[in-house]
mmCIF file of C-alpha atoms in Angstrom:
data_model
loop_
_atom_site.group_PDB
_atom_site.id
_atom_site.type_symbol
_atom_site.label_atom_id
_atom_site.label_comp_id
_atom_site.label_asym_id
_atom_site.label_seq_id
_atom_site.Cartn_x
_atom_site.Cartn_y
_atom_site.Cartn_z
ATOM 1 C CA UNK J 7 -93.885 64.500 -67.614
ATOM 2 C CA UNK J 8 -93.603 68.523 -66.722
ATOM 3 C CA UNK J 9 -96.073 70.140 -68.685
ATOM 4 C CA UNK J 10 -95.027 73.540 -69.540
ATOM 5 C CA UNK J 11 -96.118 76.926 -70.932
ATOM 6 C CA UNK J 12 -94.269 79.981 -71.878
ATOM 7 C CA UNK J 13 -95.592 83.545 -72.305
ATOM 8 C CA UNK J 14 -93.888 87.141 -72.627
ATOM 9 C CA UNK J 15 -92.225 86.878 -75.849
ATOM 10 C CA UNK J 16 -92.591 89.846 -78.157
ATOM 11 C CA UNK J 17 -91.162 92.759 -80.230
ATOM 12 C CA UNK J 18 -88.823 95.320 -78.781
ATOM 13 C CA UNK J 19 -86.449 98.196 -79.407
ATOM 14 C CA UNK J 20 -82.838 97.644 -79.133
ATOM 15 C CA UNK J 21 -82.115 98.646 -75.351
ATOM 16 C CA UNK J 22 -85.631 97.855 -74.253
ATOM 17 C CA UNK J 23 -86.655 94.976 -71.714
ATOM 18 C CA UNK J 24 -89.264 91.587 -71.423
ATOM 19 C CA UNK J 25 -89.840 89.294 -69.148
ATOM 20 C CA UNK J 26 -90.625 85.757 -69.995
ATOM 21 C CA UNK J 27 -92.373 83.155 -67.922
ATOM 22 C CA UNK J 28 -92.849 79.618 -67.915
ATOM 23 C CA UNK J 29 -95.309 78.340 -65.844
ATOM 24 C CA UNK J 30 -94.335 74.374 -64.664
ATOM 25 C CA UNK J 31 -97.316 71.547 -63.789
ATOM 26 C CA UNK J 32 -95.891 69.498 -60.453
ATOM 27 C CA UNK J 33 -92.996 69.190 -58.114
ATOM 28 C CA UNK J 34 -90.890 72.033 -58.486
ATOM 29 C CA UNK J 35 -87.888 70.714 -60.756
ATOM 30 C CA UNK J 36 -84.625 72.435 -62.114
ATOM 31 C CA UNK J 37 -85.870 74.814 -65.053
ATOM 32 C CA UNK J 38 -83.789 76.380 -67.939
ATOM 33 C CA UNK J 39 -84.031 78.916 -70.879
ATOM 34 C CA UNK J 40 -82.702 77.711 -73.767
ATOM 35 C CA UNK J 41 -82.976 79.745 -77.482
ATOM 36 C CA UNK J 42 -82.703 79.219 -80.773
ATOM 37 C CA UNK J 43 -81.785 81.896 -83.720
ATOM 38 C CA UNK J 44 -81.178 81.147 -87.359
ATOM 39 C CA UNK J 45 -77.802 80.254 -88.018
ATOM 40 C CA UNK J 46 -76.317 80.120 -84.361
ATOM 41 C CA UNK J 47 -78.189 76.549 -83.263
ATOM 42 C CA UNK J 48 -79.345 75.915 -79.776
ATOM 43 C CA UNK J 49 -78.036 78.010 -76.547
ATOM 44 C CA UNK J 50 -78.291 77.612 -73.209
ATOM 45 C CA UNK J 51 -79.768 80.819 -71.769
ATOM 46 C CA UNK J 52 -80.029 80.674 -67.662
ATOM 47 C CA UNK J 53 -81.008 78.091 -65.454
ATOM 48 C CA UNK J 54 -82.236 77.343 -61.907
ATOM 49 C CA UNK J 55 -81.888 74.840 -59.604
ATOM 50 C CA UNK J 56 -84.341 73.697 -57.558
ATOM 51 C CA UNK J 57 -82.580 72.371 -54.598
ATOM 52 C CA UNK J 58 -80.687 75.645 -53.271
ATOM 53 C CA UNK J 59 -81.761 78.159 -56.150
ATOM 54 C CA UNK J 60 -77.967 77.945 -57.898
ATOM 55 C CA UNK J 61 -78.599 80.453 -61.255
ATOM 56 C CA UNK J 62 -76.366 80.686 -64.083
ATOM 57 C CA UNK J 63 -76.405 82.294 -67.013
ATOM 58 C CA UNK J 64 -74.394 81.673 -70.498
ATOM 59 C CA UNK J 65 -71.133 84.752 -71.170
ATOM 60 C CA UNK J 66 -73.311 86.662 -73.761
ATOM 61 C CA UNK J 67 -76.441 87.350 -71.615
ATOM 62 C CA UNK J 68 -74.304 88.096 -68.115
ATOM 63 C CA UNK J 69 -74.914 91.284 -66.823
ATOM 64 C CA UNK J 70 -78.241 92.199 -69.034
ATOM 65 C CA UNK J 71 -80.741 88.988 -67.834
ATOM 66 C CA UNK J 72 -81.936 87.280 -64.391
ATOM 67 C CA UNK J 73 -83.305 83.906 -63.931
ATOM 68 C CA UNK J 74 -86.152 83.743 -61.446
ATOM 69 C CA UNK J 75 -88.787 80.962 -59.545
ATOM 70 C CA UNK J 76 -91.848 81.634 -57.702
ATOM 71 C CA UNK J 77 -92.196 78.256 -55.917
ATOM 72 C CA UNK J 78 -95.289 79.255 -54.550
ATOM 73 C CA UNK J 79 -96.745 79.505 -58.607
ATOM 74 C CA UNK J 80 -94.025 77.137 -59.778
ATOM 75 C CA UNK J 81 -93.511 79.709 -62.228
ATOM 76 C CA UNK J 82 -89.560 80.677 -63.786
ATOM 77 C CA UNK J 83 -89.640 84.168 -65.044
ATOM 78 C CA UNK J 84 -86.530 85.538 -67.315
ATOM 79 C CA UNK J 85 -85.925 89.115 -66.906
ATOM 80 C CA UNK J 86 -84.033 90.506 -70.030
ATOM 81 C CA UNK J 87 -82.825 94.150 -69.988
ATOM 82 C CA UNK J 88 -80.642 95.385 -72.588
ATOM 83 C CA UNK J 89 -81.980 93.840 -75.248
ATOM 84 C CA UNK J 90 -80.156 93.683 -78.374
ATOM 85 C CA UNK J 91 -80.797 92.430 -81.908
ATOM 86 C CA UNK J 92 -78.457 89.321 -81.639
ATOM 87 C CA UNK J 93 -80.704 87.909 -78.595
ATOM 88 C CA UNK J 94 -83.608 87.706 -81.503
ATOM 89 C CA UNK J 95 -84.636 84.317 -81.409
ATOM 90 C CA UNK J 96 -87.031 81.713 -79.958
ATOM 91 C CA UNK J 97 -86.550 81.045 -76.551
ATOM 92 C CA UNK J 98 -87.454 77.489 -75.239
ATOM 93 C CA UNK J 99 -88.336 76.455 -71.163
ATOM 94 C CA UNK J 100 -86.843 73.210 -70.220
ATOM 95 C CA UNK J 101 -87.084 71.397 -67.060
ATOM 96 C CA UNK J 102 -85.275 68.772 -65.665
ATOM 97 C CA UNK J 103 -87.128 66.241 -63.183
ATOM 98 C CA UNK J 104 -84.122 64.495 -61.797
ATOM 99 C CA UNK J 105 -82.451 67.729 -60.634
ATOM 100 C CA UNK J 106 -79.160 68.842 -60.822
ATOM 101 C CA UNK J 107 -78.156 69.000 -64.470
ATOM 102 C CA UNK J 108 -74.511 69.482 -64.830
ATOM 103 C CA UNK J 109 -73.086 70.991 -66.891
ATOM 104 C CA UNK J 110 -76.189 73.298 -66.838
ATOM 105 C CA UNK J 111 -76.077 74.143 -70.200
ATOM 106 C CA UNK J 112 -76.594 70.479 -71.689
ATOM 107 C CA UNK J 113 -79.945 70.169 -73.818
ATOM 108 C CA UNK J 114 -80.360 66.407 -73.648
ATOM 109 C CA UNK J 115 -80.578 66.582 -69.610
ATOM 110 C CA UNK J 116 -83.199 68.730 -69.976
ATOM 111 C CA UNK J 117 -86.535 65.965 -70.695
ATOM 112 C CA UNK J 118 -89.150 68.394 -70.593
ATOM 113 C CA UNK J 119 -89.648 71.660 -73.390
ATOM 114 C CA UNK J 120 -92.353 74.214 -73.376
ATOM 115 C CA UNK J 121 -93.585 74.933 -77.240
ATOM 116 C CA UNK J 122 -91.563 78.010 -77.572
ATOM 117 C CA UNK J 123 -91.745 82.106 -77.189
ATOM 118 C CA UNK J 124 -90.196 84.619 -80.095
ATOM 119 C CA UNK J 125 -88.398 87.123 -78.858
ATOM 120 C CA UNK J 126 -87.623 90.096 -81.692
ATOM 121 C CA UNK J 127 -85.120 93.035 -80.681
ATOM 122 C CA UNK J 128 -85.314 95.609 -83.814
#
């Protein structure tokens, strides 16, 4: 079991920028973002991987947000620029012990969740 615990969350402008981070107990394992608004269900965010460092990142957050690991801290850090009101939600860190998850985007690979950082763009 990956113990893990998120921090960064917040309230922002529209246009303005956070930076979450999710700080991982153990080996380092392939780590996610995952969020969760009312009325749009559960979304794969960005993930890394942690044999080679692959990233990717879902079509609506391409562009504005960057998936990062400190290996040394065994730390993932999501830096979101650009913010807009539709990225309100509660964003979740997930890690996957077994490594590669594919497709990267699947929830139920993901065995590990953090409890959960709001994110509010206004």
């Amino acid at each position: 079991q990956v113990q893990l615990v998120e921090s960064g969350g917040g309230s922002v402008q529209n246009g303005g920028s956070l930076r979450l981070s999710c700080a991982a107990s153990g080996s380092t394992v392939t780590m996610a973002w995952f969020r969760r608004a009312p009325g749009k269900g559960r979304e794969g965010v960005a993930s890394i991987y942690a044999a080679g460092g692959s990233t990717y990142y879902a079509d609506s957050v391409k562009g504005r947000f960057t998936i990062s690991r400190d290996n040394a801290k065994n730390t993932v850090y999501l830096q979101m620029n650009s913010l807009k009101p539709e990225d309100t939600a509660m964003y979740y860190c997930a890690a996957d012990p077994n490594g590669c998850p594919r497709p990267w985007y699947l929830s139920r690979l993901y065995k590990d969740w953090g409890q959960g950082t709001q994110v509010t763009v206004s």
